[in-house]
Amino acid sequence: MLKNKNNNQEKIAKFKGLNIIKTNIKKVIELSKILRSSFGPMGMDKIIKRSDNKILITNDGATILNKLEFENEITSIIGELSRSQDEEIGDGTTGIVLIAANLLDQSEKLMEKGIHPSRIIEGFEHAADFSLFYLETISKTLTKKNNIYSCLLFTAMTAMNSKIINRSKKKLAEICVKAVLGVSDLERKDFNFELIKIDGKIGGNLENTTLINGVVIDKDFSHSQMPKEIKDVRMSIVTSPLEPPKPKTKHKIEIENIENYKELEKSEQQFFREMVFQLKKSGTNLLLCQWGFDDEGNHLLLRNKLSAVRWVSGQEIDLLSLATGAQIVPRFNEITSATLGFAARIRENCFGTTQDRILIVENCAKSKALTIFIRASSEFILNEAKRAVNDALFAVKNLIRDNRILFGGGSAEMACALKISKEAENCIGLKHFVLNSFSEALKIIPLVLAENAGYFSIESISQLQNRQIKEKNPFLGIECSGKGIYNMKKLKVFESLISKQQQIQMAVQIASGILRIDDVIEAQNSEL
């Protein structure tokens, strides 16, 4: 019994203090190795096998982290923090994980020299503050002298560089910039992204992608003889079906003779007539119904020259209500002229030979609802295009919110690394070692860019470092399409300052949080 107790104590001791920190560091580094080869414009794709035997092909860091099944708590924490970055900033998830993993790798070397994790965390936080300040000094502010539209366009294109759709990035970037400007209040720097809907259909190619000034409904008119285009649309949105009411309790109707049947038919016809009369009285010329209706109701609507769409989803109804000003009505007898929504036109559009139809509601009265309608040759490319468009929308939004820009290709990270390394030379003791480690960790971004572009990574980093020092140019970075080290300002590879600052802050937070964990306690329910 005593022997078993001693064995348990030895196992607990193995997973305490520096041992547990080193174990956690290894887990984070393993996760970063998964994402490493997918970073940058020349990054490789990953195939993710889902539990339903379907596969997902992507190189988007946020998507990979979202789909991975984490086996331990540490990697799941990184997944959550990276997702928060994706939701807030929209891009930079892979960069966060790479910097955080390299910071932890450098921390392990510092701990082997006898430096306590608390002092490492303190040094990293000081270096992060120094980096954020230095990034502000090397950033450029967009003014009226600059062509702001072209800067927004190049920022959106930079966000799409690493995606598989980069051949059509200019077309998609133009659409994204127009969409963000369409729903923005530039004076208050306020953005209502709920008004932008990203939709798509398989068929055609990415160059057929369009920005629609309105809302797309993935339905067609309820009857084939209804007009395919309606101008001056006055729509009613109803959440109840177009059919006679049914009692909620169990009921049974006995029809004993033909007079009873005719009486039942007459009451149903009267109910349909009252609903149609209510629609005509209110001035409605288009009915949108969340539920369905039978052939009799459909025929009655057609005969009274009322167009209708049935089985409209709740999300589409909410967006149409917001865009057109229509009130969502639960019962037909509540429809009045005050509950109507207005739009300039609705038209039915058909695609190719598949007879796949959609409805487009254009120029809505109350708000600037927009739809980015993507066309792609396969579901894989369609999903990647949607993710790329979402990243570009956030990149443009961030630049409008804060009009300071940095330049890509790892130039900002290398410039920060050199500045911190210079600062470390003026420090003595532990601070010198920690700042040098932070400097080395930041170099992972240009290193991986060079590695994935097929260059000799160590040689490229050495040349970049020497040229930035010699030319005193913080805009030199890794150009991945064959030019090697190049001035990113001339190539117009833009990134928003707010996004880069958020990446460094988040990476330091992840590294600091993991360095603070020195024990794992498994508590039994009986002990809680």
Short mmCIF file of C-alpha atoms in Angstrom, two decimals:
data_model
loop_
_atom_site.label_atom_id
_atom_site.label_comp_id
_atom_site.label_asym_id
_atom_site.label_seq_id
_atom_site.Cartn_x
_atom_site.Cartn_y
_atom_site.Cartn_z
CA MET A 1 0.00 0.00 0.00
CA LEU A 2 2.85 2.36 0.93
CA LYS A 3 4.65 1.46 -2.30
CA ASN A 4 1.59 2.37 -4.43
CA LYS A 5 1.28 5.67 -2.59
CA ASN A 6 4.94 6.49 -3.29
CA ASN A 7 4.48 5.64 -7.00
CA ASN A 8 1.50 8.02 -7.24
CA GLN A 9 3.49 10.79 -5.59
CA GLU A 10 6.33 10.25 -8.07
CA LYS A 11 3.88 10.53 -11.01
CA ILE A 12 2.44 13.75 -9.58
CA ALA A 13 5.93 15.16 -9.12
CA LYS A 14 6.76 14.45 -12.76
CA PHE A 15 3.92 16.69 -13.89
CA LYS A 16 4.63 19.70 -11.74
CA GLY A 17 6.69 22.85 -12.14
CA LEU A 18 9.03 23.05 -15.12
CA ASN A 19 8.07 19.56 -16.33
CA ILE A 20 4.45 20.55 -16.97
CA ILE A 21 5.53 23.83 -18.60
CA LYS A 22 7.89 21.99 -20.97
CA THR A 23 5.16 19.44 -21.78
CA ASN A 24 2.73 22.25 -22.66
CA ILE A 25 5.36 23.99 -24.78
CA LYS A 26 5.87 20.82 -26.82
CA LYS A 27 2.12 20.58 -27.47
CA VAL A 28 1.97 24.15 -28.77
CA ILE A 29 5.03 23.61 -31.00
CA GLU A 30 3.42 20.46 -32.45
CA LEU A 31 0.28 22.49 -33.26
CA SER A 32 2.36 25.21 -34.93
CA LYS A 33 4.05 22.59 -37.14
CA ILE A 34 0.63 21.70 -38.55
CA LEU A 35 -0.04 25.33 -39.55
CA ARG A 36 3.52 26.26 -40.52
CA SER A 37 3.47 24.99 -44.11
CA SER A 38 0.12 26.72 -44.82
CA PHE A 39 1.40 30.22 -43.97
CA GLY A 40 1.83 32.94 -46.59
CA PRO A 41 0.88 33.30 -50.27
CA MET A 42 2.76 30.11 -51.22
CA GLY A 43 1.38 28.09 -48.30
CA MET A 44 0.17 24.53 -48.87
CA ASP A 45 -3.39 23.28 -48.36
CA LYS A 46 -4.56 20.79 -45.74
CA ILE A 47 -7.15 18.05 -46.13
CA ILE A 48 -9.36 17.75 -43.04
CA LYS A 49 -11.38 14.54 -42.78
CA ARG A 50 -14.66 15.15 -40.99
CA SER A 51 -16.61 12.67 -38.91
CA ASP A 52 -19.31 12.38 -41.63
CA ASN A 53 -16.61 11.08 -44.07
CA LYS A 54 -16.59 14.36 -45.98
CA ILE A 55 -13.34 16.22 -46.56
CA LEU A 56 -12.46 19.89 -46.29
CA ILE A 57 -9.51 21.38 -48.21
CA THR A 58 -8.18 24.70 -46.92
CA ASN A 59 -5.08 26.61 -45.88
CA ASP A 60 -6.97 29.09 -43.70
CA GLY A 61 -5.53 28.93 -40.17
CA ALA A 62 -8.80 29.81 -38.42
CA THR A 63 -10.70 27.10 -40.32
CA ILE A 64 -8.04 24.46 -39.57
CA LEU A 65 -8.08 25.31 -35.84
CA ASN A 66 -11.87 25.36 -35.83
CA LYS A 67 -12.15 21.90 -37.39
CA LEU A 68 -9.36 20.20 -35.41
CA GLU A 69 -10.37 17.89 -32.57
CA PHE A 70 -8.08 18.97 -29.73
CA GLU A 71 -6.90 16.19 -27.43
CA ASN A 72 -5.72 18.41 -24.57
CA GLU A 73 -6.61 21.63 -22.79
CA ILE A 74 -3.61 23.69 -23.88
CA THR A 75 -4.20 23.39 -27.64
CA SER A 76 -7.94 24.00 -27.15
CA ILE A 77 -7.10 27.29 -25.34
CA ILE A 78 -5.00 28.35 -28.35
CA GLY A 79 -7.87 27.41 -30.65
CA GLU A 80 -10.31 29.61 -28.69
CA LEU A 81 -7.94 32.60 -28.58
CA SER A 82 -7.14 32.31 -32.28
CA ARG A 83 -10.85 32.16 -33.13
CA SER A 84 -11.42 35.36 -31.15
CA GLN A 85 -8.72 37.01 -33.31
CA ASP A 86 -10.50 35.78 -36.45
CA GLU A 87 -13.85 37.13 -35.25
CA GLU A 88 -12.46 40.52 -34.22
CA ILE A 89 -9.74 41.22 -36.82
CA GLY A 90 -10.58 38.59 -39.49
CA ASP A 91 -7.05 37.52 -40.37
CA GLY A 92 -3.67 36.66 -38.80
CA THR A 93 -4.63 33.48 -36.97
CA THR A 94 -1.73 31.41 -38.33
CA GLY A 95 0.75 34.19 -37.56
CA ILE A 96 -0.39 34.30 -33.92
CA VAL A 97 0.17 30.57 -33.42
CA LEU A 98 3.61 30.70 -35.09
CA ILE A 99 4.83 33.64 -32.98
CA ALA A 100 3.38 32.16 -29.77
CA ALA A 101 5.03 28.77 -30.43
CA ASN A 102 8.38 30.42 -31.14
CA LEU A 103 8.13 32.56 -27.99
CA LEU A 104 7.54 29.37 -25.99
CA ASP A 105 10.44 27.63 -27.73
CA GLN A 106 12.71 30.53 -26.76
CA SER A 107 11.26 30.45 -23.22
CA GLU A 108 12.31 26.82 -22.83
CA LYS A 109 15.91 27.77 -23.65
CA LEU A 110 15.76 30.60 -21.11
CA MET A 111 14.41 28.29 -18.42
CA GLU A 112 17.32 25.91 -19.04
CA LYS A 113 19.60 28.86 -18.20
CA GLY A 114 17.83 29.14 -14.86
CA ILE A 115 15.54 32.12 -15.60
CA HIS A 116 12.19 31.89 -13.81
CA PRO A 117 9.01 31.87 -15.98
CA SER A 118 7.68 34.96 -14.15
CA ARG A 119 10.72 36.98 -15.20
CA ILE A 120 10.36 35.69 -18.78
CA ILE A 121 6.71 36.79 -18.86
CA GLU A 122 7.67 40.20 -17.50
CA GLY A 123 10.33 40.60 -20.20
CA PHE A 124 7.98 39.46 -22.99
CA GLU A 125 5.31 41.96 -21.94
CA HIS A 126 7.89 44.76 -21.90
CA ALA A 127 9.13 43.72 -25.36
CA ALA A 128 5.54 43.57 -26.65
CA ASP A 129 4.83 47.13 -25.47
CA PHE A 130 8.09 48.28 -27.07
CA SER A 131 7.11 46.52 -30.33
CA LEU A 132 3.65 48.09 -30.44
CA PHE A 133 5.15 51.55 -30.00
CA TYR A 134 7.82 50.94 -32.65
CA LEU A 135 5.21 49.65 -35.13
CA GLU A 136 3.38 52.95 -34.74
CA THR A 137 6.57 54.88 -35.56
CA ILE A 138 7.23 52.97 -38.81
CA SER A 139 3.57 52.93 -39.90
CA LYS A 140 2.27 55.24 -42.61
CA THR A 141 -0.95 57.23 -42.28
CA LEU A 142 -3.31 57.39 -45.24
CA THR A 143 -4.36 60.95 -46.03
CA LYS A 144 -6.31 62.65 -48.79
CA LYS A 145 -3.05 62.99 -50.70
CA ASN A 146 -3.00 59.20 -51.07
CA ASN A 147 -5.40 57.37 -53.33
CA ILE A 148 -7.37 55.91 -50.41
CA TYR A 149 -9.51 53.66 -52.62
CA SER A 150 -6.44 52.02 -54.17
CA CYS A 151 -4.90 51.57 -50.70
CA LEU A 152 -8.06 49.80 -49.53
CA LEU A 153 -7.96 47.70 -52.69
CA PHE A 154 -4.34 46.61 -52.15
CA THR A 155 -5.08 45.83 -48.48
CA ALA A 156 -7.94 43.54 -49.52
CA MET A 157 -5.70 41.89 -52.13
CA THR A 158 -2.99 41.30 -49.51
CA ALA A 159 -5.54 39.56 -47.27
CA MET A 160 -6.38 37.21 -50.17
CA ASN A 161 -2.79 36.48 -51.20
CA SER A 162 -2.52 33.26 -49.22
CA LYS A 163 -5.82 31.83 -50.47
CA ILE A 164 -6.35 29.51 -53.42
CA ILE A 165 -8.43 32.16 -55.21
CA ASN A 166 -5.54 34.65 -55.51
CA ARG A 167 -5.73 34.63 -59.33
CA SER A 168 -9.07 36.46 -59.09
CA LYS A 169 -8.09 38.53 -56.07
CA LYS A 170 -8.36 41.91 -57.84
CA LYS A 171 -11.96 41.32 -58.90
CA LEU A 172 -12.96 40.05 -55.46
CA ALA A 173 -11.03 42.84 -53.68
CA GLU A 174 -12.90 45.50 -55.68
CA ILE A 175 -16.20 43.91 -54.66
CA CYS A 176 -15.16 43.76 -50.98
CA VAL A 177 -14.08 47.43 -50.89
CA LYS A 178 -17.34 48.56 -52.52
CA ALA A 179 -19.34 46.40 -50.09
CA VAL A 180 -17.64 47.80 -46.97
CA LEU A 181 -17.94 51.39 -48.21
CA GLY A 182 -21.61 50.73 -49.00
CA VAL A 183 -22.52 49.83 -45.40
CA SER A 184 -20.13 52.22 -43.62
CA ASP A 185 -20.73 55.47 -41.85
CA LEU A 186 -17.31 57.02 -42.52
CA GLU A 187 -17.81 59.97 -40.19
CA ARG A 188 -18.49 57.77 -37.16
CA LYS A 189 -16.35 54.91 -38.51
CA ASP A 190 -19.26 52.56 -37.89
CA PHE A 191 -19.89 49.36 -39.87
CA ASN A 192 -23.02 47.24 -40.01
CA PHE A 193 -21.76 43.93 -41.40
CA GLU A 194 -25.20 42.38 -40.88
CA LEU A 195 -26.21 44.14 -44.08
CA ILE A 196 -23.59 42.23 -46.11
CA LYS A 197 -24.62 38.72 -47.07
CA ILE A 198 -22.08 36.35 -48.63
CA ASP A 199 -23.82 33.79 -50.83
CA GLY A 200 -22.87 31.67 -53.80
CA LYS A 201 -23.67 28.94 -56.29
CA ILE A 202 -21.58 26.25 -57.93
CA GLY A 203 -21.18 26.83 -61.66
CA GLY A 204 -19.31 29.46 -63.63
CA ASN A 205 -16.01 30.83 -62.33
CA LEU A 206 -14.81 33.37 -59.80
CA GLU A 207 -14.75 36.14 -62.41
CA ASN A 208 -18.57 35.87 -62.57
CA THR A 209 -18.82 36.94 -58.92
CA THR A 210 -21.02 40.04 -58.54
CA LEU A 211 -21.97 42.60 -55.92
CA ILE A 212 -25.75 42.91 -55.80
CA ASN A 213 -27.33 46.05 -54.40
CA GLY A 214 -29.99 44.14 -52.52
CA VAL A 215 -30.82 40.75 -51.02
CA VAL A 216 -30.59 37.34 -52.70
CA ILE A 217 -33.20 34.71 -51.77
CA ASP A 218 -32.37 31.12 -52.65
CA LYS A 219 -35.96 30.44 -53.81
CA ASP A 220 -38.16 30.95 -56.85
CA PHE A 221 -41.75 32.18 -57.25
CA SER A 222 -44.34 29.72 -55.97
CA HIS A 223 -46.07 29.40 -59.37
CA SER A 224 -44.37 29.04 -62.77
CA GLN A 225 -46.85 31.51 -64.39
CA MET A 226 -46.15 34.33 -61.97
CA PRO A 227 -44.19 37.26 -63.53
CA LYS A 228 -40.41 36.84 -63.37
CA GLU A 229 -39.84 40.53 -62.64
CA ILE A 230 -41.80 42.95 -60.48
CA LYS A 231 -41.08 46.68 -60.24
CA ASP A 232 -42.13 48.98 -57.40
CA VAL A 233 -42.29 46.06 -54.97
CA ARG A 234 -44.65 46.32 -51.98
CA MET A 235 -44.06 43.19 -49.95
CA SER A 236 -45.74 41.58 -46.96
CA ILE A 237 -43.79 39.17 -44.77
CA VAL A 238 -45.92 36.56 -42.99
CA THR A 239 -44.82 33.80 -40.62
CA SER A 240 -48.07 31.76 -40.81
CA PRO A 241 -49.06 29.37 -43.64
CA LEU A 242 -51.63 30.32 -46.27
CA GLU A 243 -54.20 27.72 -45.29
CA PRO A 244 -57.34 27.42 -43.14
CA PRO A 245 -56.64 27.42 -39.38
CA LYS A 246 -56.29 24.07 -37.63
CA PRO A 247 -57.22 23.49 -33.98
CA LYS A 248 -54.27 22.62 -31.77
CA THR A 249 -56.23 19.80 -30.14
CA LYS A 250 -57.18 16.52 -31.84
CA HIS A 251 -60.27 16.98 -33.96
CA LYS A 252 -62.51 14.97 -36.23
CA ILE A 253 -65.02 16.14 -38.84
CA GLU A 254 -67.77 13.81 -39.99
CA ILE A 255 -69.19 14.48 -43.43
CA GLU A 256 -72.45 12.61 -43.82
CA ASN A 257 -73.73 14.02 -47.10
CA ILE A 258 -72.81 16.22 -50.04
CA GLU A 259 -74.32 19.33 -48.41
CA ASN A 260 -71.85 19.02 -45.50
CA TYR A 261 -68.95 18.70 -47.91
CA LYS A 262 -70.05 21.75 -49.91
CA GLU A 263 -70.44 23.72 -46.69
CA LEU A 264 -66.87 22.79 -45.63
CA GLU A 265 -65.54 23.71 -49.07
CA LYS A 266 -67.43 27.02 -48.95
CA SER A 267 -65.95 27.94 -45.54
CA GLU A 268 -62.42 27.15 -46.78
CA GLN A 269 -62.96 29.23 -49.93
CA GLN A 270 -64.26 32.10 -47.80
CA PHE A 271 -61.15 31.91 -45.62
CA PHE A 272 -58.84 32.05 -48.65
CA ARG A 273 -60.85 34.98 -50.10
CA GLU A 274 -60.54 36.93 -46.86
CA MET A 275 -56.75 36.45 -46.81
CA VAL A 276 -56.40 37.52 -50.45
CA PHE A 277 -58.72 40.49 -49.84
CA GLN A 278 -56.55 41.57 -46.89
CA LEU A 279 -53.46 41.43 -49.11
CA LYS A 280 -55.12 43.39 -51.94
CA LYS A 281 -56.55 45.95 -49.50
CA SER A 282 -53.09 46.69 -48.04
CA GLY A 283 -51.60 47.26 -51.52
CA THR A 284 -49.34 44.19 -51.44
CA ASN A 285 -48.01 42.88 -54.75
CA LEU A 286 -45.54 40.34 -53.30
CA LEU A 287 -46.12 37.88 -50.44
CA LEU A 288 -43.16 36.30 -48.62
CA CYS A 289 -44.23 33.39 -46.45
CA GLN A 290 -42.04 31.54 -43.96
CA TRP A 291 -44.26 28.47 -44.35
CA GLY A 292 -45.86 26.81 -47.36
CA PHE A 293 -49.32 26.84 -48.90
CA ASP A 294 -51.23 24.30 -50.96
CA ASP A 295 -52.08 24.39 -54.66
CA GLU A 296 -55.50 25.93 -54.07
CA GLY A 297 -54.05 28.92 -52.22
CA ASN A 298 -51.29 29.25 -54.82
CA HIS A 299 -53.82 29.27 -57.67
CA LEU A 300 -55.94 31.88 -55.89
CA LEU A 301 -52.93 34.17 -55.50
CA LEU A 302 -52.08 33.81 -59.21
CA ARG A 303 -55.68 34.54 -60.24
CA ASN A 304 -55.64 37.74 -58.17
CA LYS A 305 -52.30 38.82 -59.71
CA LEU A 306 -50.36 38.44 -56.48
CA SER A 307 -46.84 37.00 -56.65
CA ALA A 308 -45.62 34.86 -53.76
CA VAL A 309 -42.53 33.10 -52.40
CA ARG A 310 -42.87 30.30 -49.87
CA TRP A 311 -40.54 28.53 -47.43
CA VAL A 312 -38.34 31.62 -46.96
CA SER A 313 -35.77 31.01 -44.20
CA GLY A 314 -35.84 32.96 -40.94
CA GLN A 315 -32.43 34.55 -41.63
CA GLU A 316 -33.56 35.82 -45.03
CA ILE A 317 -36.80 37.15 -43.54
CA ASP A 318 -34.89 39.09 -40.87
CA LEU A 319 -32.55 40.60 -43.47
CA LEU A 320 -35.43 41.53 -45.80
CA SER A 321 -37.35 43.10 -42.93
CA LEU A 322 -34.31 45.19 -41.99
CA ALA A 323 -33.60 46.20 -45.60
CA THR A 324 -37.13 46.93 -46.88
CA GLY A 325 -38.77 48.17 -43.67
CA ALA A 326 -41.44 45.45 -43.76
CA GLN A 327 -42.90 44.31 -40.45
CA ILE A 328 -42.89 40.57 -39.82
CA VAL A 329 -46.57 39.73 -39.34
CA PRO A 330 -47.72 36.53 -37.56
CA ARG A 331 -51.30 36.52 -38.98
CA PHE A 332 -52.88 37.59 -42.26
CA ASN A 333 -55.57 39.74 -40.62
CA GLU A 334 -52.80 42.00 -39.24
CA ILE A 335 -51.49 42.97 -42.68
CA THR A 336 -52.02 46.69 -43.40
CA SER A 337 -50.34 49.32 -45.55
CA ALA A 338 -48.22 50.24 -42.50
CA THR A 339 -46.65 46.76 -42.38
CA LEU A 340 -45.43 46.76 -45.99
CA GLY A 341 -41.80 46.83 -47.10
CA PHE A 342 -40.59 48.49 -50.28
CA ALA A 343 -37.98 47.79 -52.92
CA ALA A 344 -37.38 49.03 -56.47
CA ARG A 345 -37.44 45.62 -58.14
CA ILE A 346 -37.43 41.86 -57.63
CA ARG A 347 -36.37 39.52 -60.41
CA GLU A 348 -35.85 35.80 -60.88
CA ASN A 349 -32.46 34.69 -62.18
CA CYS A 350 -31.66 31.30 -63.71
CA PHE A 351 -28.22 29.67 -63.92
CA GLY A 352 -26.88 27.62 -66.82
CA THR A 353 -28.41 24.29 -67.73
CA THR A 354 -29.21 23.29 -64.13
CA GLN A 355 -32.39 25.41 -63.99
CA ASP A 356 -31.24 26.58 -60.58
CA ARG A 357 -33.10 29.79 -59.70
CA ILE A 358 -32.68 32.62 -57.22
CA LEU A 359 -34.65 35.78 -56.48
CA ILE A 360 -32.88 39.14 -56.29
CA VAL A 361 -34.52 41.98 -54.34
CA GLU A 362 -32.82 45.18 -55.52
CA ASN A 363 -32.57 48.74 -54.14
CA CYS A 364 -34.32 48.19 -50.83
CA ALA A 365 -35.95 51.26 -49.27
CA LYS A 366 -34.71 51.36 -45.68
CA SER A 367 -31.05 50.30 -45.72
CA LYS A 368 -28.15 49.49 -48.02
CA ALA A 369 -28.38 45.72 -47.89
CA LEU A 370 -25.76 44.13 -50.15
CA THR A 371 -25.05 40.60 -51.31
CA ILE A 372 -21.71 39.30 -52.55
CA PHE A 373 -22.80 36.51 -54.88
CA ILE A 374 -19.87 34.18 -55.59
CA ARG A 375 -19.70 31.78 -58.52
CA ALA A 376 -17.20 28.91 -58.42
CA SER A 377 -16.54 25.67 -60.29
CA SER A 378 -16.71 23.44 -57.18
CA GLU A 379 -17.87 23.47 -53.59
CA PHE A 380 -14.24 23.48 -52.39
CA ILE A 381 -13.39 26.69 -54.30
CA LEU A 382 -16.73 28.26 -53.31
CA ASN A 383 -16.05 27.74 -49.59
CA GLU A 384 -12.47 29.01 -49.91
CA ALA A 385 -13.73 32.09 -51.77
CA LYS A 386 -16.25 32.81 -49.01
CA ARG A 387 -13.49 32.61 -46.38
CA ALA A 388 -11.19 34.83 -48.46
CA VAL A 389 -13.92 37.42 -48.98
CA ASN A 390 -14.68 37.45 -45.26
CA ASP A 391 -10.97 38.07 -44.46
CA ALA A 392 -10.79 40.86 -47.03
CA LEU A 393 -13.92 42.55 -45.65
CA PHE A 394 -12.37 42.65 -42.18
CA ALA A 395 -9.05 43.92 -43.54
CA VAL A 396 -10.78 46.84 -45.28
CA LYS A 397 -12.88 47.55 -42.20
CA ASN A 398 -9.78 47.65 -39.97
CA LEU A 399 -8.03 50.09 -42.30
CA ILE A 400 -11.03 52.43 -42.37
CA ARG A 401 -11.27 52.28 -38.58
CA ASP A 402 -7.56 53.07 -38.17
CA ASN A 403 -5.97 54.52 -41.31
CA ARG A 404 -2.37 53.60 -40.41
CA ILE A 405 -0.75 50.88 -42.49
CA LEU A 406 2.31 48.64 -42.33
CA PHE A 407 3.87 46.60 -45.11
CA GLY A 408 3.83 42.82 -45.40
CA GLY A 409 6.35 40.17 -46.35
CA GLY A 410 7.62 39.92 -42.76
CA SER A 411 9.14 43.44 -43.04
CA ALA A 412 7.41 44.77 -39.91
CA GLU A 413 8.37 41.73 -37.82
CA MET A 414 12.01 41.91 -38.93
CA ALA A 415 12.16 45.66 -38.25
CA CYS A 416 10.74 45.06 -34.75
CA ALA A 417 13.18 42.21 -34.13
CA LEU A 418 16.17 44.38 -35.06
CA LYS A 419 14.95 47.28 -32.91
CA ILE A 420 14.42 45.02 -29.87
CA SER A 421 17.82 43.38 -30.43
CA LYS A 422 19.39 46.86 -30.41
CA GLU A 423 17.49 47.67 -27.20
CA ALA A 424 18.78 44.42 -25.64
CA GLU A 425 22.35 45.57 -26.19
CA ASN A 426 21.69 48.49 -23.82
CA CYS A 427 20.32 46.17 -21.11
CA ILE A 428 22.17 43.97 -18.65
CA GLY A 429 21.27 40.81 -16.77
CA LEU A 430 18.11 38.81 -17.38
CA LYS A 431 16.43 41.54 -19.44
CA HIS A 432 19.16 41.25 -22.09
CA PHE A 433 18.50 37.52 -22.60
CA VAL A 434 14.69 37.84 -22.63
CA LEU A 435 14.65 40.70 -25.15
CA ASN A 436 17.03 38.80 -27.44
CA SER A 437 14.73 35.76 -27.24
CA PHE A 438 11.70 37.90 -28.15
CA SER A 439 13.65 39.33 -31.09
CA GLU A 440 14.48 35.81 -32.37
CA ALA A 441 10.84 34.73 -31.99
CA LEU A 442 9.56 37.53 -34.25
CA LYS A 443 11.90 36.42 -37.06
CA ILE A 444 9.75 33.29 -37.49
CA ILE A 445 7.34 35.18 -39.80
CA PRO A 446 9.85 36.10 -42.57
CA LEU A 447 11.61 32.76 -42.01
CA VAL A 448 8.45 30.72 -42.72
CA LEU A 449 7.52 32.97 -45.67
CA ALA A 450 10.94 32.29 -47.23
CA GLU A 451 10.70 28.58 -46.41
CA ASN A 452 7.26 28.17 -48.01
CA ALA A 453 8.33 30.20 -51.07
CA GLY A 454 11.11 27.68 -51.75
CA TYR A 455 14.03 29.94 -50.79
CA PHE A 456 16.94 28.97 -48.54
CA SER A 457 15.31 30.27 -45.39
CA ILE A 458 18.40 30.90 -43.20
CA GLU A 459 20.23 32.64 -46.05
CA SER A 460 17.17 34.77 -46.88
CA ILE A 461 16.70 35.86 -43.26
CA SER A 462 20.39 36.73 -42.95
CA GLN A 463 20.28 38.82 -46.15
CA LEU A 464 17.04 40.55 -45.10
CA GLN A 465 18.48 41.38 -41.70
CA ASN A 466 21.71 42.79 -43.20
CA ARG A 467 19.90 44.84 -45.85
CA GLN A 468 17.43 46.37 -43.40
CA ILE A 469 20.35 47.44 -41.18
CA LYS A 470 22.54 48.64 -44.08
CA GLU A 471 19.81 50.50 -46.01
CA LYS A 472 17.90 51.58 -42.88
CA ASN A 473 14.72 50.56 -44.67
CA PRO A 474 12.07 48.83 -42.46
CA PHE A 475 9.91 48.12 -45.54
CA LEU A 476 12.16 45.39 -46.99
CA GLY A 477 10.52 41.97 -46.81
CA ILE A 478 10.26 38.54 -48.42
CA GLU A 479 8.57 38.62 -51.83
CA CYS A 480 7.31 35.07 -52.38
CA SER A 481 6.80 34.96 -56.14
CA GLY A 482 10.49 34.89 -57.10
CA LYS A 483 11.90 38.37 -56.45
CA GLY A 484 13.42 37.41 -53.09
CA ILE A 485 14.02 40.42 -50.83
CA TYR A 486 12.11 43.43 -52.09
CA ASN A 487 10.64 46.74 -50.96
CA MET A 488 7.09 45.90 -49.89
CA LYS A 489 6.08 49.56 -50.14
CA LYS A 490 6.79 49.53 -53.89
CA LEU A 491 4.87 46.25 -54.27
CA LYS A 492 1.96 47.77 -52.28
CA VAL A 493 1.64 44.81 -49.92
CA PHE A 494 -0.40 46.55 -47.23
CA GLU A 495 -1.50 45.39 -43.79
CA SER A 496 -3.40 47.41 -41.21
CA LEU A 497 -1.48 48.49 -38.11
CA ILE A 498 -4.30 47.41 -35.80
CA SER A 499 -4.17 43.85 -37.17
CA LYS A 500 -0.39 43.53 -36.69
CA GLN A 501 -0.53 44.95 -33.17
CA GLN A 502 -3.33 42.56 -32.26
CA GLN A 503 -1.29 39.59 -33.53
CA ILE A 504 1.71 40.40 -31.32
CA GLN A 505 -0.48 41.11 -28.28
CA MET A 506 -2.41 37.86 -28.70
CA ALA A 507 0.76 35.79 -29.22
CA VAL A 508 2.31 37.21 -26.03
CA GLN A 509 -0.92 36.56 -24.12
CA ILE A 510 -0.95 32.91 -25.26
CA ALA A 511 2.74 32.41 -24.38
CA SER A 512 2.36 34.13 -20.98
CA GLY A 513 -0.75 32.13 -20.12
CA ILE A 514 0.97 28.81 -20.87
CA LEU A 515 4.14 29.76 -18.96
CA ARG A 516 1.99 30.48 -15.88
CA ILE A 517 0.60 26.91 -15.78
CA ASP A 518 2.87 24.81 -13.53
CA ASP A 519 0.48 22.08 -12.41
CA VAL A 520 -2.42 19.97 -13.63
CA ILE A 521 -4.80 18.82 -10.90
CA GLU A 522 -7.29 16.06 -11.66
CA ALA A 523 -10.01 16.40 -9.05
CA GLN A 524 -12.52 13.61 -8.52
CA ASN A 525 -16.19 14.52 -8.22
CA SER A 526 -16.29 13.22 -4.64
CA GLU A 527 -13.58 15.70 -3.65
CA LEU A 528 -15.28 18.76 -5.19
#
